[in-house]
PDB file of C-alpha atoms in Angstrom:
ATOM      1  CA  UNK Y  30     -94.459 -55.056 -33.574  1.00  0.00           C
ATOM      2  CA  UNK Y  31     -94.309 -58.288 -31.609  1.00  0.00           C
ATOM      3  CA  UNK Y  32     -91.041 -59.468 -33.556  1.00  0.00           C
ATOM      4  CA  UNK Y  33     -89.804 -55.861 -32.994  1.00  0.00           C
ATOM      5  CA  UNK Y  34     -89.466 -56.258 -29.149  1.00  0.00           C
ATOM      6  CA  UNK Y  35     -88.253 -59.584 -29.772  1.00  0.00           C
ATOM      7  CA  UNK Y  36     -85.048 -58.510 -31.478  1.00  0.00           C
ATOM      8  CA  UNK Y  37     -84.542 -55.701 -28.366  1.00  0.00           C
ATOM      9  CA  UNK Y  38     -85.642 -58.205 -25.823  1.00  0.00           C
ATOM     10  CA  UNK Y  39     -83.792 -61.769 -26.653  1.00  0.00           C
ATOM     11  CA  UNK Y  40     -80.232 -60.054 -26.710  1.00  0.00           C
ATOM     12  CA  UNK Y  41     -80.413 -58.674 -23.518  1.00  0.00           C
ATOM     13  CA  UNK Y  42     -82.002 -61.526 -21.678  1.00  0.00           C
ATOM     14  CA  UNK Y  43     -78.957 -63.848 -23.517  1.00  0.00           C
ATOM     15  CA  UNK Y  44     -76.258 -60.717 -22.086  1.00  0.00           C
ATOM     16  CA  UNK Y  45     -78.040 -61.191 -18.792  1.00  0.00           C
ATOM     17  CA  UNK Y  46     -78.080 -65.263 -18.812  1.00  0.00           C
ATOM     18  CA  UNK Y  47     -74.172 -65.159 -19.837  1.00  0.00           C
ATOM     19  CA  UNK Y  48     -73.168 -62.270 -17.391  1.00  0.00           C
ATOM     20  CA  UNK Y  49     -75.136 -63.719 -14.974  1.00  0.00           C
ATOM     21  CA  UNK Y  50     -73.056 -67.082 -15.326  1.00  0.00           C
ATOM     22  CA  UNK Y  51     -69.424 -65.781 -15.523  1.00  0.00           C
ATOM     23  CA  UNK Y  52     -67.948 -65.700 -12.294  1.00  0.00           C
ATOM     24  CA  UNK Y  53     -66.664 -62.595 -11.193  1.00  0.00           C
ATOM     25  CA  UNK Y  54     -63.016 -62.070 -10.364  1.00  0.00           C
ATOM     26  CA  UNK Y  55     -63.788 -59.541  -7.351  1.00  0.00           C
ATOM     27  CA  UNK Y  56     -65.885 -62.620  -5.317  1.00  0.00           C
ATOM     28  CA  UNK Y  57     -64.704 -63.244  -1.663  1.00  0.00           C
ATOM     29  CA  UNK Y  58     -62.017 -65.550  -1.505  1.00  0.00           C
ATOM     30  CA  UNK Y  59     -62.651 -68.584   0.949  1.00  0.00           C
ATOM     31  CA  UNK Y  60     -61.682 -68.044   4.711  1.00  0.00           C
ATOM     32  CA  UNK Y  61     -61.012 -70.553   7.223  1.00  0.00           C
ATOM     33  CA  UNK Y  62     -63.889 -71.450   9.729  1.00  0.00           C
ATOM     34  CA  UNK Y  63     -64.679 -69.693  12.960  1.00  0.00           C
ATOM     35  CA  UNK Y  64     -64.995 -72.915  15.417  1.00  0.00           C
ATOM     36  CA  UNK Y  65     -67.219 -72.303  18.450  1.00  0.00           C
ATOM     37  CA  UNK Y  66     -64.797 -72.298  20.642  1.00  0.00           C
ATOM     38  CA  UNK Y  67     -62.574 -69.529  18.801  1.00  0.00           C
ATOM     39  CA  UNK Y  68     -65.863 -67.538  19.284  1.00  0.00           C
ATOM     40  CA  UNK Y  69     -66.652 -68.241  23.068  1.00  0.00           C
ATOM     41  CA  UNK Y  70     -62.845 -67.301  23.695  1.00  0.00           C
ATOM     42  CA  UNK Y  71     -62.682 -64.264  22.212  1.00  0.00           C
ATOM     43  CA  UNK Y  72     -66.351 -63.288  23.674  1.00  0.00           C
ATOM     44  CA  UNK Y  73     -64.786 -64.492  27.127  1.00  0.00           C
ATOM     45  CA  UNK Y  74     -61.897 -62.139  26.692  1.00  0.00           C
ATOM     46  CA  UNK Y  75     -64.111 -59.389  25.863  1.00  0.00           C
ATOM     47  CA  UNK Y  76     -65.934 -59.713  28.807  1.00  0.00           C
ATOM     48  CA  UNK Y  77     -62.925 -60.067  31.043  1.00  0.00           C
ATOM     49  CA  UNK Y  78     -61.334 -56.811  29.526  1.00  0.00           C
ATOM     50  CA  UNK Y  79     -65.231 -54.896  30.308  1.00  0.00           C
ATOM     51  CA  UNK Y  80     -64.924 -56.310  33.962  1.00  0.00           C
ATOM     52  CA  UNK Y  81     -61.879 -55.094  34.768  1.00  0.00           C
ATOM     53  CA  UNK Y  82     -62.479 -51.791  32.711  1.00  0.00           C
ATOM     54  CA  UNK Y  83     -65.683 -51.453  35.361  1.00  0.00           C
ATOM     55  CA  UNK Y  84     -63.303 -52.147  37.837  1.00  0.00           C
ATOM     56  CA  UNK Y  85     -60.879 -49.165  36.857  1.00  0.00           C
ATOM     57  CA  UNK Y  86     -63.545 -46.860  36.721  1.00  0.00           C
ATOM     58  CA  UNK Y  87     -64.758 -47.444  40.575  1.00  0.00           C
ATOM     59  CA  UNK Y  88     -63.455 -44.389  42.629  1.00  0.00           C
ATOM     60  CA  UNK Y  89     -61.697 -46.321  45.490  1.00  0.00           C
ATOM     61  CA  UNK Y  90     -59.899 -48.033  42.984  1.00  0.00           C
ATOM     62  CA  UNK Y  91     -58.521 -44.884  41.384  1.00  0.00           C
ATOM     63  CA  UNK Y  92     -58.120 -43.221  44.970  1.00  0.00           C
ATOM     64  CA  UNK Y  93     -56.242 -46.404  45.536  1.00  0.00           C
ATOM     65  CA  UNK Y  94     -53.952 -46.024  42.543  1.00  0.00           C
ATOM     66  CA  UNK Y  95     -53.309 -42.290  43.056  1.00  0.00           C
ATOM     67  CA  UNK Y  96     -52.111 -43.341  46.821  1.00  0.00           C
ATOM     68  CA  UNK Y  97     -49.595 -45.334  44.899  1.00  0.00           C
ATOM     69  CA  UNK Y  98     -48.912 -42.081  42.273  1.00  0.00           C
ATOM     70  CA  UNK Y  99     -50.267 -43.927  39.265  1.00  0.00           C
ATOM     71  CA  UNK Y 100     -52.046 -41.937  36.621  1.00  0.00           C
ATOM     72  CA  UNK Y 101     -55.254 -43.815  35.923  1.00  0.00           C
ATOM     73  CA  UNK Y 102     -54.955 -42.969  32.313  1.00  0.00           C
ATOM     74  CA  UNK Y 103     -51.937 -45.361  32.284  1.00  0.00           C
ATOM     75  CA  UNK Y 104     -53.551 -48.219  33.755  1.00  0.00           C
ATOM     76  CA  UNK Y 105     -55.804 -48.166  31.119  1.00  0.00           C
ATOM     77  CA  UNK Y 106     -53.460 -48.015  28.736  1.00  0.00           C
ATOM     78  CA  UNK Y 107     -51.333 -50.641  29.779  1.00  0.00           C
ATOM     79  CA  UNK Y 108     -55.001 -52.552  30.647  1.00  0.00           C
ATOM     80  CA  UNK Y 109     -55.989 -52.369  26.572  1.00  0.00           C
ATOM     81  CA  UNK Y 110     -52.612 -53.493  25.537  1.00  0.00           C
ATOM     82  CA  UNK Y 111     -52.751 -56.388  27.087  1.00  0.00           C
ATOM     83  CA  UNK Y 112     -52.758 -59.858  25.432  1.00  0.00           C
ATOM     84  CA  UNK Y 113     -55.975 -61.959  25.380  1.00  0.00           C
ATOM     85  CA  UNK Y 114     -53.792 -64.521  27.774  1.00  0.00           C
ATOM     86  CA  UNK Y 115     -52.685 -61.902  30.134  1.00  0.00           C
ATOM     87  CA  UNK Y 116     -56.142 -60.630  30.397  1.00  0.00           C
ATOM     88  CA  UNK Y 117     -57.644 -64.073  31.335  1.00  0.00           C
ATOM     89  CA  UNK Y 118     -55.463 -64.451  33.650  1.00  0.00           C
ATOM     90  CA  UNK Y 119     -55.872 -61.281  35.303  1.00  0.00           C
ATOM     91  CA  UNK Y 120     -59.355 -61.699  35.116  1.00  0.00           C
ATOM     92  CA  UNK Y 121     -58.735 -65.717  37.091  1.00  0.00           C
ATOM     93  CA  UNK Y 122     -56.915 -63.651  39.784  1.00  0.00           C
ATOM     94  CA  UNK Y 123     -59.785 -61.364  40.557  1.00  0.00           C
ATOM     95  CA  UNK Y 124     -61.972 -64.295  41.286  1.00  0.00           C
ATOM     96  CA  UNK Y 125     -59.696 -65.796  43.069  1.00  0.00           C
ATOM     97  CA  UNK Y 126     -59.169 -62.764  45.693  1.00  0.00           C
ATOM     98  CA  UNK Y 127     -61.464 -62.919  48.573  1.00  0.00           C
ATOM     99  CA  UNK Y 128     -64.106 -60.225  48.811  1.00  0.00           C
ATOM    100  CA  UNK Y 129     -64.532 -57.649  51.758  1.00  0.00           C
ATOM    101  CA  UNK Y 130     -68.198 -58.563  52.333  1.00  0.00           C
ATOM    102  CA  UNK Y 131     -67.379 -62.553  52.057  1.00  0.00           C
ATOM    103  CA  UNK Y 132     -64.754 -62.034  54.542  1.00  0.00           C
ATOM    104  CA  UNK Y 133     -67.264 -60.365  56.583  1.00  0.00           C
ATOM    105  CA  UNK Y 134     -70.175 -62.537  55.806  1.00  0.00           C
ATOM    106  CA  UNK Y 135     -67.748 -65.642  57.348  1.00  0.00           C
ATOM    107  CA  UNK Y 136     -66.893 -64.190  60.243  1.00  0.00           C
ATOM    108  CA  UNK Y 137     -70.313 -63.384  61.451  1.00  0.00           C
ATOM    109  CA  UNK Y 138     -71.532 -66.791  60.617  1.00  0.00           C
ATOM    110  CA  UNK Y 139     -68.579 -67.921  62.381  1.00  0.00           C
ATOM    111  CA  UNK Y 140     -69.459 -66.110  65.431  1.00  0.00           C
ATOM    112  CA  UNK Y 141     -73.234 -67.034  64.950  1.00  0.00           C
ATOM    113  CA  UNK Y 142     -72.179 -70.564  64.814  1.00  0.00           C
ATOM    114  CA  UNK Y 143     -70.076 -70.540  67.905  1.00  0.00           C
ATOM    115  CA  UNK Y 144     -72.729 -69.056  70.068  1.00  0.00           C
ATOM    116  CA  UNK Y 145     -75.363 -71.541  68.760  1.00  0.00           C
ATOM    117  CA  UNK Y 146     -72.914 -74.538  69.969  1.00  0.00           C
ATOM    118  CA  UNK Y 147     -72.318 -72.764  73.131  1.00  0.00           C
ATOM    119  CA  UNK Y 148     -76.255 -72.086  73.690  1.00  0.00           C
ATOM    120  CA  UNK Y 149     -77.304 -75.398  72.905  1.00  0.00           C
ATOM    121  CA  UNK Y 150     -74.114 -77.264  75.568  1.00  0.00           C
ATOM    122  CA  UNK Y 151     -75.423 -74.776  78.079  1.00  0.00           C
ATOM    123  CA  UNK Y 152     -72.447 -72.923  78.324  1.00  0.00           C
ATOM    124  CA  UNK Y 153     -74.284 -69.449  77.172  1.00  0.00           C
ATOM    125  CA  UNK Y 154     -77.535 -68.120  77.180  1.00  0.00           C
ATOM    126  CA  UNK Y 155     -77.293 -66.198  73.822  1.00  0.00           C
ATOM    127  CA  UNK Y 156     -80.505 -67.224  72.164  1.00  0.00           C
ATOM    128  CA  UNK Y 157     -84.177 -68.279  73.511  1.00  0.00           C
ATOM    129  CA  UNK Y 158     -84.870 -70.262  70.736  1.00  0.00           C
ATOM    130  CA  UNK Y 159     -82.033 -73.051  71.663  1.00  0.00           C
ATOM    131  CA  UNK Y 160     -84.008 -73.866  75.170  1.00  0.00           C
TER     132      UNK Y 160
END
């Protein structure tokens, strides 16, 4: 009995040890390595093209571009064929243009600032605090 199962069994444990050491013609080939920075880039430019998505869906934007007579389908069209380049860039231009609320935010503490000056020369009488 014993040598019986021995006869079924040895063959297919030598098939498996042989198949299992023949390498197979359908394996990956090698690819190049993903650096870091290759990664953070393309991350990068996936957030800058979701930020100024965001920004193209905000309503005074679109009012804004239909004063002009632009169809806000094609700014999004011409937005997703962009190059990665052309989107950083665009994306470096909106944080370099100034804000409405900073702009605001200044000139207040501009004002504020003035008034302090002037309260504490004696030239106003703005705030108690300054006597």
């Amino acid at each position: 009995m014993m040598q019986r199962i021995c006869r079924v069994l040895n063959p297919l444990l030598i098939l498996s040890l042989v198949m299992g050491s023949i390498p197979l013609a359908v394996q990956a080939q090698p690819v190049a390595l993903v650096s870091t920075q290759q990664v953070l880039a393309t991350e990068q430019v996936n957030a800058d093209r979701a930020r100024i998505g965001e920004l193209l869906t905000r309503t005074e934007v679109r009012a804004q571009l239909a004063g002009f007579g632009v169809a806000p389908a094609e700014v999004e069209a011409r937005v997703a064929a962009l190059s990665d380049q052309e989107v950083r860039q665009m994306a470096e231009q909106l944080d370099n243009m100034p804000a409405g609320a900073n702009a605001v935010v200044g000139a207040l503490l501009t004002v504020f600032i003035i008034l302090l000056v002037t309260d504490l020369l004696g030239l106003t009488n703005v705030f108690p605090f300054t006597r």
